[in-house]
CSV table of C-alpha atoms in Angstrom, one decimal:
chain,number,residue,atom,x,y,z
A,105,UNK,CA,48.7,-23.1,36.4
A,106,UNK,CA,49.8,-20.0,38.3
A,107,UNK,CA,47.8,-18.2,40.9
A,108,UNK,CA,47.8,-15.2,38.6
A,109,UNK,CA,46.3,-17.4,36.0
A,110,UNK,CA,43.5,-18.4,38.4
A,111,UNK,CA,42.7,-14.8,39.0
A,112,UNK,CA,42.9,-13.9,35.4
A,113,UNK,CA,40.5,-16.7,34.5
A,114,UNK,CA,38.0,-15.7,37.2
A,115,UNK,CA,38.1,-12.1,36.0
A,116,UNK,CA,37.4,-13.3,32.5
A,117,UNK,CA,34.4,-15.2,33.9
A,118,UNK,CA,33.1,-12.3,35.8
A,119,UNK,CA,33.5,-10.0,32.7
A,120,UNK,CA,31.6,-12.6,30.6
A,121,UNK,CA,28.7,-12.9,33.1
A,122,UNK,CA,28.7,-9.1,33.4
A,123,UNK,CA,28.1,-8.9,29.7
A,124,UNK,CA,25.3,-11.4,29.9
A,125,UNK,CA,23.7,-9.4,32.8
A,126,UNK,CA,23.9,-6.3,30.6
A,127,UNK,CA,22.1,-8.1,27.8
A,128,UNK,CA,19.5,-9.5,30.1
A,129,UNK,CA,18.9,-6.0,31.5
A,130,UNK,CA,18.4,-4.5,28.0
A,131,UNK,CA,16.0,-7.3,27.2
A,132,UNK,CA,13.9,-6.7,30.3
A,133,UNK,CA,13.7,-2.9,30.0
A,134,UNK,CA,12.7,-3.3,26.3
A,135,UNK,CA,10.3,-6.1,26.8
A,136,UNK,CA,7.4,-3.6,25.9
A,137,UNK,CA,9.3,-1.9,23.1
A,138,UNK,CA,7.5,-2.3,19.7
A,139,UNK,CA,9.7,-4.3,17.3
A,140,UNK,CA,12.6,-4.8,19.8
A,141,UNK,CA,14.7,-7.9,19.2
A,142,UNK,CA,16.3,-9.6,22.2
A,143,UNK,CA,20.0,-10.0,22.7
A,144,UNK,CA,21.4,-13.4,23.3
A,145,UNK,CA,24.8,-13.9,24.9
A,146,UNK,CA,26.9,-16.8,23.9
A,147,UNK,CA,30.1,-18.0,25.5
A,148,UNK,CA,33.2,-19.6,23.9
A,149,UNK,CA,36.3,-20.8,25.6
A,150,UNK,CA,39.8,-19.5,25.1
A,151,UNK,CA,42.6,-22.1,25.8
A,152,UNK,CA,46.3,-21.5,26.4
A,153,UNK,CA,49.0,-23.9,25.3
A,154,UNK,CA,50.3,-26.0,28.2
A,155,UNK,CA,53.6,-27.9,28.6
A,156,UNK,CA,54.0,-31.5,29.8
A,157,UNK,CA,52.8,-31.8,33.3
A,158,UNK,CA,51.6,-28.3,33.5
A,159,UNK,CA,48.3,-26.5,32.9
A,160,UNK,CA,47.8,-22.9,31.9
A,161,UNK,CA,44.3,-21.5,32.7
A,162,UNK,CA,42.4,-20.1,29.8
A,163,UNK,CA,39.5,-17.7,29.7
A,164,UNK,CA,36.0,-17.3,28.3
A,165,UNK,CA,34.7,-14.9,25.7
A,166,UNK,CA,31.2,-13.5,25.6
A,167,UNK,CA,29.6,-12.7,22.2
A,168,UNK,CA,26.2,-11.0,21.7
A,169,UNK,CA,23.8,-12.0,19.0
A,170,UNK,CA,20.4,-10.4,18.2
A,171,UNK,CA,17.5,-12.7,17.6
A,172,UNK,CA,16.3,-10.6,14.7
A,173,UNK,CA,14.7,-13.4,12.7
A,174,UNK,CA,12.5,-14.4,15.6
A,175,UNK,CA,9.1,-12.6,15.4
A,176,UNK,CA,7.3,-11.2,18.3
A,177,UNK,CA,3.6,-11.6,19.0
A,178,UNK,CA,1.1,-9.2,17.3
A,179,UNK,CA,-1.1,-6.8,19.2
A,180,UNK,CA,-4.1,-5.3,17.4
A,181,UNK,CA,-4.8,-1.5,17.6
A,182,UNK,CA,-7.3,1.0,16.2
A,183,UNK,CA,-4.8,3.0,14.1
A,184,UNK,CA,-4.7,2.2,10.4
A,185,UNK,CA,-1.1,3.3,10.2
A,186,UNK,CA,0.1,0.8,12.7
A,187,UNK,CA,1.7,-1.9,10.6
A,188,UNK,CA,3.0,-5.4,11.3
A,189,UNK,CA,4.5,-8.1,9.1
A,190,UNK,CA,3.3,-11.7,9.3
A,191,UNK,CA,6.2,-13.7,8.0
A,192,UNK,CA,9.6,-12.7,6.6
A,193,UNK,CA,10.6,-9.2,5.7
A,194,UNK,CA,11.3,-5.7,7.1
A,195,UNK,CA,9.8,-2.2,6.5
A,196,UNK,CA,12.1,0.2,4.6
A,197,UNK,CA,12.6,3.4,6.6
A,198,UNK,CA,14.9,6.4,6.3
A,199,UNK,CA,16.3,8.9,8.7
A,200,UNK,CA,16.0,12.7,8.3
A,201,UNK,CA,19.1,12.6,6.0
A,202,UNK,CA,17.5,10.0,3.8
A,203,UNK,CA,19.7,7.1,4.8
A,204,UNK,CA,17.7,3.9,4.4
A,205,UNK,CA,17.4,1.2,7.1
A,206,UNK,CA,15.2,-1.8,7.9
A,207,UNK,CA,12.8,-2.3,10.8
A,208,UNK,CA,10.0,-4.4,12.2
A,209,UNK,CA,8.8,-1.5,14.4
A,210,UNK,CA,5.6,-0.5,12.5
A,211,UNK,CA,4.0,2.0,14.8
A,212,UNK,CA,3.8,4.9,12.4
A,213,UNK,CA,2.0,8.2,12.8
A,214,UNK,CA,1.7,11.3,10.6
A,215,UNK,CA,3.8,14.2,11.5
A,216,UNK,CA,2.8,17.9,10.9
A,217,UNK,CA,3.5,17.5,7.2
A,218,UNK,CA,1.7,14.2,6.8
A,219,UNK,CA,4.8,12.0,6.5
A,220,UNK,CA,4.5,8.6,8.3
A,221,UNK,CA,7.2,8.4,11.0
A,222,UNK,CA,7.8,5.9,13.8
A,223,UNK,CA,8.6,6.6,17.4
A,224,UNK,CA,12.4,6.5,16.7
A,225,UNK,CA,12.1,9.2,14.1
A,226,UNK,CA,12.4,7.0,11.0
A,227,UNK,CA,10.2,7.7,8.0
A,228,UNK,CA,8.3,4.9,6.2
A,229,UNK,CA,9.4,4.5,2.6
A,230,UNK,CA,7.2,3.4,-0.4
A,231,UNK,CA,6.5,3.9,-4.1
A,232,UNK,CA,4.3,6.9,-5.0
A,233,UNK,CA,1.5,5.8,-7.3
A,234,UNK,CA,0.3,9.3,-8.1
A,235,UNK,CA,1.9,9.2,-11.5
A,236,UNK,CA,0.1,5.9,-12.3
A,237,UNK,CA,1.3,2.3,-12.1
A,238,UNK,CA,3.9,0.8,-9.8
A,239,UNK,CA,7.5,2.0,-10.5
A,240,UNK,CA,9.9,-0.7,-11.4
A,241,UNK,CA,11.4,-2.2,-8.2
A,242,UNK,CA,15.2,-2.4,-8.0
A,243,UNK,CA,15.4,-5.9,-6.5
A,244,UNK,CA,18.7,-5.4,-4.7
A,245,UNK,CA,18.4,-1.7,-3.8
A,246,UNK,CA,16.2,0.6,-1.8
A,247,UNK,CA,16.5,3.3,-4.5
A,248,UNK,CA,13.4,4.9,-6.1
A,249,UNK,CA,11.3,5.1,-2.9
A,250,UNK,CA,9.9,8.2,-1.3
A,251,UNK,CA,8.4,9.0,2.1
A,252,UNK,CA,4.8,7.8,2.5
A,253,UNK,CA,2.7,10.9,3.0
A,254,UNK,CA,-1.0,10.9,3.9
A,255,UNK,CA,-1.6,14.7,3.9
A,256,UNK,CA,-1.3,15.2,0.1
A,257,UNK,CA,-4.7,13.7,-0.5
A,258,UNK,CA,-6.7,16.6,-1.7
A,259,UNK,CA,-10.2,16.7,-3.3
A,260,UNK,CA,-10.4,14.4,-6.3
A,261,UNK,CA,-12.7,14.5,-9.3
A,262,UNK,CA,-12.7,11.8,-11.9
A,263,UNK,CA,-14.1,12.8,-15.4
A,264,UNK,CA,-16.4,10.5,-17.2
A,265,UNK,CA,-14.6,8.3,-19.7
A,266,UNK,CA,-17.1,5.5,-20.4
A,267,UNK,CA,-20.6,4.3,-19.8
A,268,UNK,CA,-23.1,1.7,-20.7
A,269,UNK,CA,-26.8,1.0,-20.9
A,270,UNK,CA,-29.0,-1.9,-21.6
A,271,UNK,CA,-32.7,-1.9,-22.5
A,272,UNK,CA,-35.2,-2.3,-25.2
A,273,UNK,CA,-36.3,-0.4,-28.3
A,274,UNK,CA,-39.8,-1.2,-29.5
A,275,UNK,CA,-39.8,-3.3,-32.7
A,276,UNK,CA,-43.2,-2.1,-33.7
A,277,UNK,CA,-42.2,1.6,-33.7
A,278,UNK,CA,-42.9,3.7,-36.8
A,279,UNK,CA,-39.9,5.0,-38.7
A,280,UNK,CA,-39.4,8.8,-38.5
A,281,UNK,CA,-39.2,10.7,-41.7
A,282,UNK,CA,-35.8,11.9,-42.9
A,283,UNK,CA,-35.2,15.6,-42.3
A,284,UNK,CA,-36.7,15.6,-38.9
A,285,UNK,CA,-34.3,13.3,-37.1
A,286,UNK,CA,-32.6,14.6,-34.0
A,287,UNK,CA,-29.3,14.7,-35.9
A,288,UNK,CA,-30.9,17.4,-38.1
A,289,UNK,CA,-31.4,19.5,-34.9
A,290,UNK,CA,-34.4,21.5,-36.2
A,291,UNK,CA,-37.5,22.7,-34.5
A,292,UNK,CA,-39.9,19.9,-34.4
A,293,UNK,CA,-37.3,17.2,-34.7
A,294,UNK,CA,-39.0,13.8,-34.0
A,295,UNK,CA,-37.7,10.8,-32.2
A,296,UNK,CA,-38.8,7.4,-30.8
A,297,UNK,CA,-37.4,7.4,-27.3
A,298,UNK,CA,-35.3,9.6,-25.1
A,299,UNK,CA,-33.3,9.3,-21.9
A,300,UNK,CA,-30.8,11.5,-20.0
A,301,UNK,CA,-27.7,10.7,-18.1
A,302,UNK,CA,-25.3,12.7,-15.9
A,303,UNK,CA,-21.6,12.8,-16.8
A,304,UNK,CA,-18.7,14.8,-15.3
A,305,UNK,CA,-16.2,17.1,-16.9
A,306,UNK,CA,-12.5,17.4,-16.0
A,307,UNK,CA,-13.3,19.6,-13.0
A,308,UNK,CA,-16.1,17.4,-11.7
A,309,UNK,CA,-18.9,19.6,-12.9
A,310,UNK,CA,-22.1,17.7,-13.8
A,311,UNK,CA,-22.9,17.7,-17.6
A,312,UNK,CA,-26.3,16.1,-18.3
A,313,UNK,CA,-26.6,14.7,-21.8
A,314,UNK,CA,-29.8,13.9,-23.6
A,315,UNK,CA,-29.7,10.7,-25.6
A,316,UNK,CA,-32.3,10.2,-28.4
A,317,UNK,CA,-33.2,6.9,-30.1
A,318,UNK,CA,-34.9,7.3,-33.4
A,319,UNK,CA,-36.1,4.5,-35.8
A,320,UNK,CA,-34.9,5.6,-39.2
A,321,UNK,CA,-35.9,2.7,-41.4
A,322,UNK,CA,-36.9,-1.0,-41.4
A,323,UNK,CA,-36.7,-3.9,-43.9
A,324,UNK,CA,-37.8,-7.5,-43.5
A,325,UNK,CA,-34.3,-8.4,-42.3
A,326,UNK,CA,-33.2,-5.5,-40.2
A,327,UNK,CA,-34.0,-2.1,-38.6
A,328,UNK,CA,-31.8,1.0,-38.3
A,329,UNK,CA,-31.9,3.2,-35.3
A,330,UNK,CA,-30.2,6.6,-34.9
A,331,UNK,CA,-28.6,7.4,-31.6
A,332,UNK,CA,-27.9,11.1,-31.0
A,333,UNK,CA,-26.3,12.7,-27.9
A,334,UNK,CA,-26.9,16.4,-27.0
A,335,UNK,CA,-25.7,18.6,-24.2
A,336,UNK,CA,-28.9,19.3,-22.2
A,337,UNK,CA,-27.7,22.7,-21.2
A,338,UNK,CA,-28.1,23.8,-24.8
A,339,UNK,CA,-31.8,22.8,-25.2
A,340,UNK,CA,-34.2,25.5,-26.5
A,341,UNK,CA,-35.6,27.1,-23.4
A,342,UNK,CA,-39.0,27.4,-25.0
A,343,UNK,CA,-39.3,23.7,-25.9
A,344,UNK,CA,-36.9,22.1,-23.5
A,345,UNK,CA,-35.4,20.4,-26.5
A,346,UNK,CA,-35.0,21.1,-30.2
A,347,UNK,CA,-33.4,23.0,-31.6
A,348,UNK,CA,-30.3,22.8,-29.4
A,349,UNK,CA,-27.7,25.5,-29.7
A,350,UNK,CA,-25.8,24.5,-32.8
A,351,UNK,CA,-22.3,25.8,-32.0
A,352,UNK,CA,-22.1,26.9,-28.3
A,353,UNK,CA,-19.0,27.9,-26.5
A,354,UNK,CA,-18.2,26.0,-23.2
A,355,UNK,CA,-17.4,27.9,-20.0
A,356,UNK,CA,-13.7,27.4,-20.7
A,357,UNK,CA,-14.0,29.0,-24.1
A,358,UNK,CA,-13.9,25.9,-26.2
A,359,UNK,CA,-16.6,25.7,-28.9
A,360,UNK,CA,-18.3,22.5,-29.6
A,361,UNK,CA,-21.3,21.4,-31.8
A,362,UNK,CA,-24.7,19.8,-31.2
A,363,UNK,CA,-25.3,17.0,-31.4
A,364,UNK,CA,-22.2,15.9,-29.6
A,365,UNK,CA,-22.3,12.6,-31.5
A,366,UNK,CA,-24.5,10.5,-33.8
A,367,UNK,CA,-24.3,6.9,-34.8
A,368,UNK,CA,-26.6,4.2,-36.2
A,369,UNK,CA,-27.5,0.9,-34.6
A,370,UNK,CA,-28.6,-2.0,-36.8
A,371,UNK,CA,-30.9,-4.7,-35.3
A,372,UNK,CA,-31.6,-8.2,-36.7
A,373,UNK,CA,-35.4,-8.3,-37.0
A,374,UNK,CA,-35.4,-12.1,-36.4
A,375,UNK,CA,-33.4,-12.1,-33.1
A,376,UNK,CA,-33.8,-8.5,-32.0
A,377,UNK,CA,-30.0,-8.3,-31.4
A,378,UNK,CA,-27.5,-5.6,-32.6
A,379,UNK,CA,-25.6,-6.8,-35.6
A,380,UNK,CA,-23.1,-4.0,-36.1
A,381,UNK,CA,-21.7,-1.1,-34.2
A,382,UNK,CA,-23.0,-1.3,-30.6
A,383,UNK,CA,-21.6,1.9,-29.0
A,384,UNK,CA,-21.5,5.7,-29.5
A,385,UNK,CA,-18.5,7.9,-28.9
A,386,UNK,CA,-19.0,11.5,-27.8
A,387,UNK,CA,-17.0,14.4,-26.4
A,388,UNK,CA,-18.1,16.0,-23.1
A,389,UNK,CA,-17.8,19.8,-23.1
A,390,UNK,CA,-14.7,20.7,-21.0
A,391,UNK,CA,-14.3,17.0,-20.3
A,392,UNK,CA,-12.9,13.9,-21.9
A,393,UNK,CA,-13.0,13.2,-25.6
A,394,UNK,CA,-14.1,9.9,-27.2
A,395,UNK,CA,-16.3,8.8,-24.2
A,396,UNK,CA,-17.4,5.2,-25.1
A,397,UNK,CA,-21.1,4.7,-24.3
A,398,UNK,CA,-21.7,1.0,-24.8
A,399,UNK,CA,-25.2,-0.1,-26.0
A,400,UNK,CA,-24.3,-3.8,-26.6
A,401,UNK,CA,-27.0,-4.9,-24.2
A,402,UNK,CA,-29.8,-3.1,-26.1
A,403,UNK,CA,-32.5,-5.2,-27.8
A,404,UNK,CA,-35.3,-4.6,-30.3
A,405,UNK,CA,-38.3,-6.6,-29.2
A,406,UNK,CA,-42.1,-6.2,-29.1
A,407,UNK,CA,-42.1,-4.2,-26.0
A,408,UNK,CA,-42.1,-0.5,-25.1
A,409,UNK,CA,-38.8,1.4,-24.6
A,410,UNK,CA,-37.0,0.9,-21.3
A,411,UNK,CA,-33.5,1.3,-20.0
A,412,UNK,CA,-31.6,-1.2,-17.8
A,413,UNK,CA,-28.6,-0.5,-15.6
A,414,UNK,CA,-27.6,2.9,-17.1
A,415,UNK,CA,-24.1,3.8,-15.9
A,416,UNK,CA,-21.6,6.5,-16.4
A,417,UNK,CA,-18.3,6.4,-14.6
A,418,UNK,CA,-16.6,9.5,-13.0
A,419,UNK,CA,-17.5,11.5,-9.9
A,420,UNK,CA,-17.8,15.0,-8.6
A,421,UNK,CA,-15.1,16.4,-6.3
A,422,UNK,CA,-14.8,14.1,-3.3
A,423,UNK,CA,-12.9,14.7,-0.1
A,424,UNK,CA,-10.6,12.0,1.4
A,425,UNK,CA,-12.4,10.6,4.4
A,426,UNK,CA,-9.8,8.1,5.5
A,427,UNK,CA,-7.0,5.8,4.4
A,428,UNK,CA,-6.7,2.0,4.2
A,429,UNK,CA,-3.8,-0.3,3.8
A,430,UNK,CA,-4.2,-3.7,2.2
A,431,UNK,CA,-2.2,-6.9,3.0
A,432,UNK,CA,-0.1,-6.4,-0.1
A,433,UNK,CA,1.0,-3.0,1.1
A,434,UNK,CA,-1.1,-0.8,-1.1
A,435,UNK,CA,-2.2,2.4,0.6
A,436,UNK,CA,-5.6,3.7,-0.5
A,437,UNK,CA,-7.3,7.1,-0.1
A,438,UNK,CA,-10.9,6.4,0.7
A,439,UNK,CA,-13.3,9.1,-0.5
A,440,UNK,CA,-16.7,10.2,0.9
A,441,UNK,CA,-18.6,8.1,-1.7
A,442,UNK,CA,-16.7,5.0,-0.7
A,443,UNK,CA,-14.4,4.9,-3.8
A,444,UNK,CA,-10.8,4.0,-3.1
A,445,UNK,CA,-7.7,5.2,-5.0
A,446,UNK,CA,-4.3,3.7,-4.7
A,447,UNK,CA,-1.7,6.3,-3.6
A,448,UNK,CA,1.3,4.4,-2.3
A,449,UNK,CA,2.7,0.9,-2.5
A,450,UNK,CA,4.7,0.0,0.6
A,451,UNK,CA,7.4,-2.6,-0.1
A,452,UNK,CA,9.2,-5.1,2.1
A,453,UNK,CA,12.9,-5.9,2.2
A,454,UNK,CA,14.8,-8.9,3.4
A,455,UNK,CA,18.4,-10.3,3.6
A,456,UNK,CA,19.8,-13.9,3.5
A,457,UNK,CA,20.9,-13.8,7.2
A,458,UNK,CA,18.7,-11.4,9.2
A,459,UNK,CA,20.4,-12.3,12.5
A,460,UNK,CA,23.7,-10.8,11.1
A,461,UNK,CA,22.2,-7.4,10.4
A,462,UNK,CA,23.9,-4.5,12.2
A,463,UNK,CA,21.6,-3.1,14.9
A,464,UNK,CA,21.2,0.6,15.2
A,465,UNK,CA,19.2,2.7,17.8
A,466,UNK,CA,15.5,2.8,17.5
A,467,UNK,CA,14.9,-0.9,16.5
A,468,UNK,CA,16.4,-0.4,13.0
A,469,UNK,CA,19.0,-2.4,11.2
A,470,UNK,CA,21.5,-2.0,8.4
A,471,UNK,CA,23.1,-4.6,6.2
A,472,UNK,CA,26.5,-6.0,7.0
A,473,UNK,CA,29.1,-8.1,5.2
A,474,UNK,CA,27.6,-11.2,7.0
A,475,UNK,CA,23.9,-10.4,6.4
A,476,UNK,CA,23.9,-10.5,2.7
A,477,UNK,CA,22.5,-8.0,0.3
A,478,UNK,CA,19.1,-6.5,0.6
A,479,UNK,CA,16.3,-7.9,-1.6
A,480,UNK,CA,13.2,-5.7,-2.2
A,481,UNK,CA,9.8,-6.8,-3.1
A,482,UNK,CA,6.1,-6.6,-2.2
A,483,UNK,CA,4.2,-8.3,0.6
A,484,UNK,CA,3.0,-11.8,-0.3
A,485,UNK,CA,5.6,-12.3,-3.1
A,486,UNK,CA,8.8,-14.2,-3.3
A,487,UNK,CA,8.8,-15.5,0.2
A,488,UNK,CA,8.0,-12.2,1.9
A,489,UNK,CA,5.3,-12.1,4.5
A,490,UNK,CA,2.0,-10.2,4.4
A,491,UNK,CA,1.3,-6.8,5.8
A,492,UNK,CA,-1.4,-6.3,8.5
A,493,UNK,CA,-2.8,-2.8,9.2
A,494,UNK,CA,-4.0,-1.9,12.7
A,495,UNK,CA,-1.5,-4.2,14.3
A,496,UNK,CA,2.0,-3.9,15.8
A,497,UNK,CA,4.7,-6.5,16.5
A,498,UNK,CA,5.8,-6.7,20.1
A,499,UNK,CA,9.3,-7.4,21.3
A,500,UNK,CA,10.3,-11.1,21.2
A,501,UNK,CA,11.5,-11.0,24.8
A,502,UNK,CA,10.2,-13.7,27.1
A,503,UNK,CA,10.4,-12.3,30.7
A,504,UNK,CA,10.4,-15.7,32.4
A,505,UNK,CA,13.4,-16.7,30.3
A,506,UNK,CA,15.2,-13.4,31.0
A,507,UNK,CA,14.6,-13.6,34.8
A,508,UNK,CA,16.0,-17.2,34.7
A,509,UNK,CA,19.0,-16.1,32.8
A,510,UNK,CA,19.6,-13.2,35.3
A,511,UNK,CA,19.7,-15.7,38.2
A,512,UNK,CA,22.0,-18.0,36.4
A,513,UNK,CA,24.4,-15.2,35.4
A,514,UNK,CA,24.3,-13.8,39.0
A,515,UNK,CA,25.2,-17.2,40.4
A,516,UNK,CA,28.0,-17.7,37.9
A,517,UNK,CA,29.3,-14.2,38.6
A,518,UNK,CA,29.4,-15.0,42.3
A,519,UNK,CA,31.2,-18.3,41.7
A,520,UNK,CA,33.8,-16.6,39.6
A,521,UNK,CA,34.3,-13.9,42.3
A,522,UNK,CA,34.8,-16.8,44.8
A,523,UNK,CA,37.5,-18.2,42.6
A,524,UNK,CA,39.2,-14.8,42.5
A,525,UNK,CA,38.9,-14.4,46.2
A,526,UNK,CA,40.4,-17.9,46.7
A,527,UNK,CA,43.3,-17.1,44.4
A,528,UNK,CA,43.9,-13.8,46.2
A,529,UNK,CA,44.0,-15.6,49.6
A,530,UNK,CA,46.5,-18.1,48.3
A,531,UNK,CA,48.7,-15.4,46.9
A,532,UNK,CA,48.6,-13.7,50.3
A,533,UNK,CA,49.8,-17.0,51.9
A,534,UNK,CA,52.7,-17.1,49.5
A,535,UNK,CA,53.7,-13.5,50.3
A,536,UNK,CA,53.5,-14.3,54.0
A,537,UNK,CA,56.0,-17.2,53.6
A,538,UNK,CA,58.8,-14.6,53.1
A,539,UNK,CA,58.2,-13.0,56.4
């Protein structure tokens, strides 16, 4: 082993400890950085071949590895768009050029256009549910995603498409003579019972419909009731009812007829239950066609008319009041009336060896040849963790460990510098021998 070898070995040791101190420094300064993954420095020896009776000094090599698979502790916040993952997986983000990456840093805020962006300038990616349904996920690709936007949540109106009502029709009611049933729509039309319900057209306007129940006939075995639906706006102003305008034109210029629909209900006189058709289909002016109004819970018993749980779906225009994000990654718009509508599905991605991902700036990572291919799915499925809104993942740095590592690296650096100094002193002695 030459004196130069001693000095080269000690320089190698100082260089390795310097790398470790750099990693420790990065860890300490990023200990409060959301989603940061600590750097671990590992050493491996480099040996040189030696002849018989001689020894050639080697060196040491420092290699850095990111502890990406180790999760940090969660902190809870008051922002719905702060997201954390409990378990495996990464958020899919993209830079301004659309290049995808992975991250655990989930502190997202809306920019001036409503796009969710984190502190490093990466945009959260997800599947837009505005077209209905969840797009097919490409399991090994991040294609098909778009930037999650919370500003494009304008007023929303849902037209009525269905309804239902239970209740009772009196079994002892007298049958109304033909020619004066509501379906005839003549002045003086007679009926047994009437109720009204509010529906909504395609623009969210209220359309109140009058629903008439009329006993048409009865036999020992069964009774037949007519159900007729009219647009209340077309009622005769003088009578508040019949005759309704026979062929009015809607505000949008589409003519329709009154009644909007008519059907017959048949009741078993023994049980009081409906034995045949138990619904009526009708079209709402300027609204949906074929609205299914279920009457399956109606009975015919010896009691006066009464309705139970009358319901029509749909709602008038509602403003988005807030958003919410479920544990499966579904982002909902929450309207003033409390209704929720799914707008985006936020996926998670993972790789076979997360610790071998390539780190980029801003706590994001990209796949490498050693990490394996990306696998995309949804939270809570196929080994992926769950998503938690109003939470962030802190760095996985332990300050006590890092301070200990700093002291150890400092002492090792000092020891190597002492070896170098000793080699230098010996070399000086050799040089002095020639004087």
